[in-house]
Short mmCIF file of C-alpha atoms and ligand atoms in Angstrom, two decimals:
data_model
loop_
_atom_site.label_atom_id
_atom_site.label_comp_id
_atom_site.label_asym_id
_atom_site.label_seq_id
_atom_site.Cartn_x
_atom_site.Cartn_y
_atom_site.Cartn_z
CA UNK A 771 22.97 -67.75 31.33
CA UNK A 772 22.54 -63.76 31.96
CA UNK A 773 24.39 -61.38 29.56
CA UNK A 774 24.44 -58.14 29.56
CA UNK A 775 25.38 -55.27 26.88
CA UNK A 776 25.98 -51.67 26.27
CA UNK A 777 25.45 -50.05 23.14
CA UNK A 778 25.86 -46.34 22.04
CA UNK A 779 23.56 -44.60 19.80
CA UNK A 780 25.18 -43.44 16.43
CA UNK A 781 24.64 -39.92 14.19
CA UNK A 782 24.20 -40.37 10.29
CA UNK A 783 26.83 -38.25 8.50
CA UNK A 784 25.75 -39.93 5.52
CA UNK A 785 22.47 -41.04 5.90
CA UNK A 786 20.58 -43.94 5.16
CA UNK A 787 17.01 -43.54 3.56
CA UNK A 788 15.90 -46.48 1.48
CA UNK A 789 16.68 -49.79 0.69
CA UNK A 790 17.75 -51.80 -1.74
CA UNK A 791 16.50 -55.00 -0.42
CA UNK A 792 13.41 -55.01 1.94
CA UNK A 793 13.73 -58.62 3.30
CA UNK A 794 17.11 -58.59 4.29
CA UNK A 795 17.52 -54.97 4.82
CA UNK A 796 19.79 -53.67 2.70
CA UNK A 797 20.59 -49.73 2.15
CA UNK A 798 19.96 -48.28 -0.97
CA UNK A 799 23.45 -46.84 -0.10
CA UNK A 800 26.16 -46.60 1.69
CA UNK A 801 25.95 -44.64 5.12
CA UNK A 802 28.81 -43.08 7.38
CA UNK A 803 28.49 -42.59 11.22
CA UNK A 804 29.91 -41.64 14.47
CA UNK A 805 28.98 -43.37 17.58
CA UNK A 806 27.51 -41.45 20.54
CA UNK A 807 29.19 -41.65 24.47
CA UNK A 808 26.09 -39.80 25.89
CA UNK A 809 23.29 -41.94 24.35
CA UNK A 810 23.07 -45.83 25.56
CA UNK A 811 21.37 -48.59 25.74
CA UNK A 812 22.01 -51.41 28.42
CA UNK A 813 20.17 -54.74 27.78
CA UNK A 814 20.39 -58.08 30.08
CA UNK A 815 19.27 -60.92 28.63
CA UNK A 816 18.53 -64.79 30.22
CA UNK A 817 17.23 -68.00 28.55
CA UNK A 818 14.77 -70.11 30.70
CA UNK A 819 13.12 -73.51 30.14
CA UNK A 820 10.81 -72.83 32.59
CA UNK A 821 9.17 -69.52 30.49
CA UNK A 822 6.20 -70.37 27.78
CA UNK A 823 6.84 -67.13 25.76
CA UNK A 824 9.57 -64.32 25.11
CA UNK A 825 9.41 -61.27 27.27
CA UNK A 826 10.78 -58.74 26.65
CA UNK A 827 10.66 -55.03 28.55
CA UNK A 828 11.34 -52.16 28.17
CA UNK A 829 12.12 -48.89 30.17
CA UNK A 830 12.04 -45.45 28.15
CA UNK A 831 13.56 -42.82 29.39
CA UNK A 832 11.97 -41.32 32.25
CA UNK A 833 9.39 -44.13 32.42
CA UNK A 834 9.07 -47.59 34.15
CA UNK A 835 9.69 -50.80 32.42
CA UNK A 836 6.88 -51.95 30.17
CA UNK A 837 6.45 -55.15 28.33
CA UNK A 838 6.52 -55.19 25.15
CA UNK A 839 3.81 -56.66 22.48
CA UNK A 840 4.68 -57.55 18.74
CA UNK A 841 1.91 -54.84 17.81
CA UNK A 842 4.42 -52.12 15.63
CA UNK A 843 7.20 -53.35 12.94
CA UNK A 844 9.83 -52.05 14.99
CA UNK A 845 8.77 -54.53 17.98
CA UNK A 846 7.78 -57.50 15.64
CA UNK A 847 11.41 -56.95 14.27
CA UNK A 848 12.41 -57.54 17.50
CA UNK A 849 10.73 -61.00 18.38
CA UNK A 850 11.16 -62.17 14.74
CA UNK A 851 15.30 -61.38 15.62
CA UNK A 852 14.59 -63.40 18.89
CA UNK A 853 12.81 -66.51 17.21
CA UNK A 854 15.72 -66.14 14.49
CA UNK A 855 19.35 -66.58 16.56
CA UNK A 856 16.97 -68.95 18.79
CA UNK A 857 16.67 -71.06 15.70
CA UNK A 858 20.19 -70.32 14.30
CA UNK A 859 21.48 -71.47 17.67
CA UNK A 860 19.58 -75.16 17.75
CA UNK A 861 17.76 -74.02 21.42
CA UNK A 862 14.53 -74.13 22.31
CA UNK A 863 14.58 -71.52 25.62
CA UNK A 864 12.26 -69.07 25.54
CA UNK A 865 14.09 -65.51 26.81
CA UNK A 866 13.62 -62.74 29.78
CA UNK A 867 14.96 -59.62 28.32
CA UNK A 868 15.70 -56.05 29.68
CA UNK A 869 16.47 -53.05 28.40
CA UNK A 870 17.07 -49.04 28.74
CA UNK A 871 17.80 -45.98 27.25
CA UNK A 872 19.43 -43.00 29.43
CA UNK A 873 18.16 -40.55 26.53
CA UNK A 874 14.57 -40.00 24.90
CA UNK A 875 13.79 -42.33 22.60
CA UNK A 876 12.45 -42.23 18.70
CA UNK A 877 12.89 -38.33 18.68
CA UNK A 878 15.91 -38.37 15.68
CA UNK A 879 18.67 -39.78 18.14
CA UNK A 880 18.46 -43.20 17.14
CA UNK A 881 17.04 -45.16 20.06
CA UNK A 882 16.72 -48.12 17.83
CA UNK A 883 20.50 -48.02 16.66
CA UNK A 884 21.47 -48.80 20.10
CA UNK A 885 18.77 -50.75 21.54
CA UNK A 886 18.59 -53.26 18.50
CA UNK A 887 21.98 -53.66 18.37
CA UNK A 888 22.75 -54.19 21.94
CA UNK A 889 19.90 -56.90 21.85
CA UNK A 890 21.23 -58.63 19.24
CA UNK A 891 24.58 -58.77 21.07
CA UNK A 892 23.33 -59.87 23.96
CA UNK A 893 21.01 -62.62 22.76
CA UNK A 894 24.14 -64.06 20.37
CA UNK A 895 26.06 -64.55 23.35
CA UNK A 896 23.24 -65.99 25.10
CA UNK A 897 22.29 -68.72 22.70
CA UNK A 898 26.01 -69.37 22.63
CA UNK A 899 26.73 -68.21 19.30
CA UNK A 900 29.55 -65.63 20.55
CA UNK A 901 31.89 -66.16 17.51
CA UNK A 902 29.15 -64.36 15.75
CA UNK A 903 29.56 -61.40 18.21
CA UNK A 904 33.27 -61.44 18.49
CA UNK A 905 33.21 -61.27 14.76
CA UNK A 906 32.33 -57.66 14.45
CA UNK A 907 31.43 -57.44 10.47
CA UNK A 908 29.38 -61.15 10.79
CA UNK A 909 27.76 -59.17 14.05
CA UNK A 910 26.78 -56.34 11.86
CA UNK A 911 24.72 -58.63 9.64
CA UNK A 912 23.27 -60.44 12.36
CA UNK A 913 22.25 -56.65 13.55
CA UNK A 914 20.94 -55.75 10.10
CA UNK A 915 18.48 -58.55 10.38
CA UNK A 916 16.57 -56.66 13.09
CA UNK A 917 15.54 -53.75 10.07
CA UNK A 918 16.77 -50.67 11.82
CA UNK A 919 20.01 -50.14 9.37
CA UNK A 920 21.44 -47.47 11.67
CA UNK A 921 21.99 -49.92 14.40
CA UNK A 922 24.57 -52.21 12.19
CA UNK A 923 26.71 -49.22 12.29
CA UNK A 924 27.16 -49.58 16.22
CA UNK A 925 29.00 -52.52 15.54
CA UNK A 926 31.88 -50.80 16.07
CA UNK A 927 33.21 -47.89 17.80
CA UNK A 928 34.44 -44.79 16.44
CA UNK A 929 33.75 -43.70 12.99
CA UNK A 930 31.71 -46.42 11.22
CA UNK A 931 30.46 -47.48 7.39
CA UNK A 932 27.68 -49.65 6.21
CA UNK A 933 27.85 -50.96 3.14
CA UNK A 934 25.03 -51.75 0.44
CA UNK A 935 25.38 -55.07 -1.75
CA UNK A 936 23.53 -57.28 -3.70
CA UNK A 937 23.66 -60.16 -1.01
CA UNK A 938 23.11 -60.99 2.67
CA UNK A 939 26.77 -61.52 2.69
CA UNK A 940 27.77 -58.10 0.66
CA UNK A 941 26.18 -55.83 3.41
CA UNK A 942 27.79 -55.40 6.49
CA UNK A 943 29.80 -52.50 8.26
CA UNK A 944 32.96 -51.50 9.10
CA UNK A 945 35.26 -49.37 10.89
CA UNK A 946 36.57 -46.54 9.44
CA UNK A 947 38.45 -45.33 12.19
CA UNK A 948 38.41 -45.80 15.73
CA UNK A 949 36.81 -43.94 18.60
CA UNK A 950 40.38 -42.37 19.64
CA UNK A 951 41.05 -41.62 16.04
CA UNK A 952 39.03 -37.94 16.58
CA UNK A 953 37.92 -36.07 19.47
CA UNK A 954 34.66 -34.52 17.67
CA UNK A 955 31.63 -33.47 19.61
CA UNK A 956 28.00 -34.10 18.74
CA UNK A 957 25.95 -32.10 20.97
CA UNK A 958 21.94 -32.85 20.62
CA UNK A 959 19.82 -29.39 20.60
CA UNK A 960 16.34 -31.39 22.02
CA UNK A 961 13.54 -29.40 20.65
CA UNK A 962 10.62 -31.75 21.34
CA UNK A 963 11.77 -34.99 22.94
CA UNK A 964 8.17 -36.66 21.63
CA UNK A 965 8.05 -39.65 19.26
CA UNK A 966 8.46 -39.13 15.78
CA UNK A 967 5.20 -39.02 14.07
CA UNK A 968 6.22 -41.24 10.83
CA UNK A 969 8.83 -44.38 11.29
CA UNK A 970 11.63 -44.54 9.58
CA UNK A 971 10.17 -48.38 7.92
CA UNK A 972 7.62 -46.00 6.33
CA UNK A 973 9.87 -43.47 4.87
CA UNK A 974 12.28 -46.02 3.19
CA UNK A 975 9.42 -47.36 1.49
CA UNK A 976 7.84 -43.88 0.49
CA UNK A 977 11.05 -42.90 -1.15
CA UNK A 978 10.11 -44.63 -4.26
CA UNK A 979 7.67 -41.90 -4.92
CA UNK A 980 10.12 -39.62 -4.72
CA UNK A 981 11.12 -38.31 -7.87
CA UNK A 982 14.42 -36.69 -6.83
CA UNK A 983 15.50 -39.60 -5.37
CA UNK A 984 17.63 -41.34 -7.81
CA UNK A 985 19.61 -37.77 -8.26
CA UNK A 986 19.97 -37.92 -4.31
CA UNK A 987 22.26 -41.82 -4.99
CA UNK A 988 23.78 -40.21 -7.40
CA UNK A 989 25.20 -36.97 -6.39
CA UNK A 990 25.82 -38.67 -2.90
CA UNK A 991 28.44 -41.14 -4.59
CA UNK A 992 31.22 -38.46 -4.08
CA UNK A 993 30.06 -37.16 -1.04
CA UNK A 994 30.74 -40.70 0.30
CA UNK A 995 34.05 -40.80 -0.92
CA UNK A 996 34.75 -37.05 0.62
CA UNK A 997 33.16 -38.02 3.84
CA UNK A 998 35.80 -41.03 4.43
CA UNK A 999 38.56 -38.89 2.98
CA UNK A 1000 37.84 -35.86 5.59
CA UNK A 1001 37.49 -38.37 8.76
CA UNK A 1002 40.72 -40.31 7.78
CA UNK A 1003 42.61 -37.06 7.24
CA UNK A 1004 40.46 -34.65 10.08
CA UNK A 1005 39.78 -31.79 7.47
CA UNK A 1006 37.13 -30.76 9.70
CA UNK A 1007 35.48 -28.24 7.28
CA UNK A 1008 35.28 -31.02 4.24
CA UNK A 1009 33.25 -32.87 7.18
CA UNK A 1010 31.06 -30.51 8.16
CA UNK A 1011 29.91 -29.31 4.30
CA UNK A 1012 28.89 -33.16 3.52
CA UNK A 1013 27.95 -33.25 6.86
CA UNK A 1014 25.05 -30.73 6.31
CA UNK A 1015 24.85 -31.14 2.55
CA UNK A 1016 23.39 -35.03 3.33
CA UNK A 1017 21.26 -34.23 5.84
CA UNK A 1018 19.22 -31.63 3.84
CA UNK A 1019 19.63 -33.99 0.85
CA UNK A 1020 17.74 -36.63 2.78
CA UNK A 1021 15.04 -34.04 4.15
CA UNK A 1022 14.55 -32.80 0.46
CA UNK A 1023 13.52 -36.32 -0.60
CA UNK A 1024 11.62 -36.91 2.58
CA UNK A 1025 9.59 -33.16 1.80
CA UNK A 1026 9.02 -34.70 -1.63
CA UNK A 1027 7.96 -37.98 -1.01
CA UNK A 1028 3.60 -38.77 -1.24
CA UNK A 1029 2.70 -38.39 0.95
CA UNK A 1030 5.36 -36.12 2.09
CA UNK A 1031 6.84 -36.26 5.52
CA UNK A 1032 8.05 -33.22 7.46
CA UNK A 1033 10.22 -33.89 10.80
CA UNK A 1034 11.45 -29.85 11.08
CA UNK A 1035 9.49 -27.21 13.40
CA UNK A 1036 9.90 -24.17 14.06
CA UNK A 1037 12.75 -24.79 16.26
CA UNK A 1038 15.19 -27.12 14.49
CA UNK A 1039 15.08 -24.30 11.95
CA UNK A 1040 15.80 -21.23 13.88
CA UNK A 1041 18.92 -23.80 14.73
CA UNK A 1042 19.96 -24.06 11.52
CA UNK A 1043 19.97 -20.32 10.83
CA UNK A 1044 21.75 -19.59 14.10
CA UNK A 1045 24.52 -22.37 12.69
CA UNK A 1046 24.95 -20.90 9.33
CA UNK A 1047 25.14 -17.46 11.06
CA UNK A 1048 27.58 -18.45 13.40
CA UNK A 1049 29.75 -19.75 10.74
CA UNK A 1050 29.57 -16.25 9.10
CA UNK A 1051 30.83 -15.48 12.66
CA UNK A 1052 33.86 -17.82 12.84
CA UNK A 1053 32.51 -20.43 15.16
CA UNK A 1054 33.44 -23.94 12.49
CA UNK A 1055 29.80 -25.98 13.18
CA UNK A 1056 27.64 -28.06 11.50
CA UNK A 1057 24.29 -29.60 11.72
CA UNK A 1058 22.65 -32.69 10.80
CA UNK A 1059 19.08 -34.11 11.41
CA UNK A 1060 17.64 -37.18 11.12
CA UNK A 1061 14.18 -38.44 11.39
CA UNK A 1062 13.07 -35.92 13.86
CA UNK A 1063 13.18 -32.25 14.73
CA UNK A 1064 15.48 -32.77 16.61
CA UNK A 1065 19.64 -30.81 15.77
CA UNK A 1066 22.64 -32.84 16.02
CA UNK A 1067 25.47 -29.84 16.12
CA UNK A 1068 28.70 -31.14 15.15
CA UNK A 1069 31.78 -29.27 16.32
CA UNK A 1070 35.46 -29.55 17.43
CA UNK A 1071 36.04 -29.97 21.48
CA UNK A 1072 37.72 -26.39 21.12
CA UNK A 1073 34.68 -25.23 19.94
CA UNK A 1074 31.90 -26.90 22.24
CA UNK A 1075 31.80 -24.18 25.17
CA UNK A 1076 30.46 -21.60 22.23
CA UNK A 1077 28.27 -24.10 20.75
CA UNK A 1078 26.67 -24.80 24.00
CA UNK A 1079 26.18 -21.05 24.65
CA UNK A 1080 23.98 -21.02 21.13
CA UNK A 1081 22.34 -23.64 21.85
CA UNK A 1082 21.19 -22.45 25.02
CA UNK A 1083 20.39 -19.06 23.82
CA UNK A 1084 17.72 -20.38 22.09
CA UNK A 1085 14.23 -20.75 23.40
CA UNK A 1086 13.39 -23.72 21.50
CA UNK A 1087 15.87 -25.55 22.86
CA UNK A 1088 14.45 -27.79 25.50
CA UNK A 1089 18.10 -29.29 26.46
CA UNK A 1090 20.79 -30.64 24.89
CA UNK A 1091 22.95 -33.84 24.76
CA UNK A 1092 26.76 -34.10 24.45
CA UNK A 1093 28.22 -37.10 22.76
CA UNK A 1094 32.36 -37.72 21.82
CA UNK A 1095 32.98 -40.78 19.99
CA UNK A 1096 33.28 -44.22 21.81
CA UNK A 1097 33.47 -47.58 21.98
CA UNK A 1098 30.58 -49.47 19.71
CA UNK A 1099 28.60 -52.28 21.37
CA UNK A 1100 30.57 -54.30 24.55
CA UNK A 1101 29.42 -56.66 27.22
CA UNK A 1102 29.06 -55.38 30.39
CA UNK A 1103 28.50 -56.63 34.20
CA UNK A 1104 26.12 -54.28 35.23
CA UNK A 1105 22.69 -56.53 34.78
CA UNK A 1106 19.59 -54.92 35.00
CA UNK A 1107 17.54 -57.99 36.36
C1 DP6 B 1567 17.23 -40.89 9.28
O1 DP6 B 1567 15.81 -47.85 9.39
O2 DP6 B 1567 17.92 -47.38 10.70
O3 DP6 B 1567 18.25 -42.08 11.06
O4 DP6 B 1567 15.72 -47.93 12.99
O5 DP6 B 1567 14.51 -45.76 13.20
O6 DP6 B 1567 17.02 -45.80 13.31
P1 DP6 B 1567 15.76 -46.44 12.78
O7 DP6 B 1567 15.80 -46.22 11.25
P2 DP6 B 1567 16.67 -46.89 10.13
O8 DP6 B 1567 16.95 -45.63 9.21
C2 DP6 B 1567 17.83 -44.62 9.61
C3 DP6 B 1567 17.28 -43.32 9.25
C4 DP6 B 1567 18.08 -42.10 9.68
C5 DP6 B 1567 19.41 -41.97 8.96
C6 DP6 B 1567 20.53 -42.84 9.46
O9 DP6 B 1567 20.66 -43.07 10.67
O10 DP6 B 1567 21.35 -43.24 8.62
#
């Protein structure tokens, strides 16, 4: 059977950095996103008897397809999350599986949070476990088993939470409001489009030298509870202040970690300075960063024509990415084999 899926890409509002549970991946806390209509990930997957081994390629953006070895955590992850629903299932095929991006990957716009989660779509439905998919919070543990924690929040569309817990069972996502709930715009300022030079795996586990972090769960405790309150009710400025106040949070613990880890240049802070300056201004925007240098600008549509001017107007800015909220991961007929 061929299946195919598309999955957006999500941005952290409230971001997830460290866990709570290595093996089974659970956050330290919980974490609040929007998915992304301009950042996706289509993946066709098809068992065969006849194959002796999993393939699986891939095609960056920009690039051909390339297969894919288990050498990196993210890509064991991936064939371990094969060899797992395989087993779940009761089948023995071996898979052929495609996949691509239509936006750089690894560069702080969560390639993985769509590609992992449109994989483990696909493959459910292709080992015939599709209860598990149609059953968006059960899908979002399956996802969760693949380690990237940002890609259980594309689960669903719109405006999504994922839940720590002290179980497998406890930790799932769920929808928060839908992707026609709120028109906001998430427009990408792409400083350096390169991979990120420390994973994410690595910086979860480096937050327990950290010795901030513990204030960082605490303090953010409210800031969840704001964060839900201004989507729900569309108090745009609430938003935007724990938009920005999490995402330098997070970098303060990732500056402060040993070794530390710096994702900012030059660029991604002459953005932040234009922001907070443009707010002075009038113009209601926020940022928010996540493993990269790269600036997620968060603004209303009213707003995005002005936003794209100061984007633009700054010579750091290599290009930039526009993303409203959508629908999270779906199948689709368009097969790429
Ligand atoms: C900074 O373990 O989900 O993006 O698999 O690389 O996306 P990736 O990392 P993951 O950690 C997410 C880190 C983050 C914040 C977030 O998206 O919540």
């Amino acid at each position: 059977m061929k299946i195919s899926v598309v999955s957006p890409a999500n941005i952290a509002f409230i971001k997830y950095w460290g866990r709570k549970n290595e093996k089974l991946f659970i956050p330290r806390n919980n974490n609040i996103s929007m998915t992304m209509d301009g950042c996706l990930t289509t993946a066709t997957v098809q068992t065969n008897p006849d194959l002796k081994e999993d393939v699986i390629e891939v095609k960056y953006y920009g690039e051909e397809y390339k297969k894919l070895e288990s050498n990196s955590i993210k890509q064991k992850n991936l064939f371990d999350q094969v060899a797992r629903i395989r087993k779940d299932a009761g089948k023995k095929e071996k898979v052929f599986i495609r996949s691509e991006n239509n936006f750089p990957s690894d560069a702080g716009i969560a390639a993985s949070a769509s590609s992992f989660s449109a994989l483990t779509a696909a493959l459910l439905i292709a080992y015939g476990l599709e209860e598990k998919f149609l059953d968006k919070k059960e899908l979002s543990r399956q996802i969760r088993f693949c380690g990237s924690g940002s890609a259980v929040r594309s689960a669903y569309g719109g405006f999504v939470e994922f839940k720590t817990g002290k179980s497998h069972k406890e930790s799932y996502a769920e929808q928060i409001a839908d992707e026609n709930h709120w028109k906001l715009v998430d427009i990408v300022a792409v400083v350096d489009p390169e991979k990120k030079h420390t994973s994410s795996s690595r910086g979860h586990l480096l937050t327990k030298t950290c010795p901030y972090y513990e204030t960082r769960i605490k303090e953010m405790q409210r800031r969840i509870k704001w964060t839900k309150d201004a989507i729900i009710k569309k108090d745009f400025e609430k938003l935007g202040y724990c938009i920005e106040q999490d995402s330098t949070s997070m970098h303060a613990v990732m500056m402060t970690s040993d070794p530390p880890i710096y994702y900012w240049n030059g660029g991604t802070m002459k953005i932040m300075q234009e922001i907070l300056f443009a707010r002075q201004n009038g113009l209601q925007c926020y940022f928010t960063i996540d493993a990269g240098p790269n600036v997620h600008v968060i603004c209303e549509e009213k707003n995005i024509k002005r936003v794209q001017k100061l984007l633009h107007d700054i010579s750091e800015v290599q290009f930039t990415i526009v993303n409203r909220p959508c629908l999270g991961v779906r199948t689709s007929n368009k097969h790429l084999f």
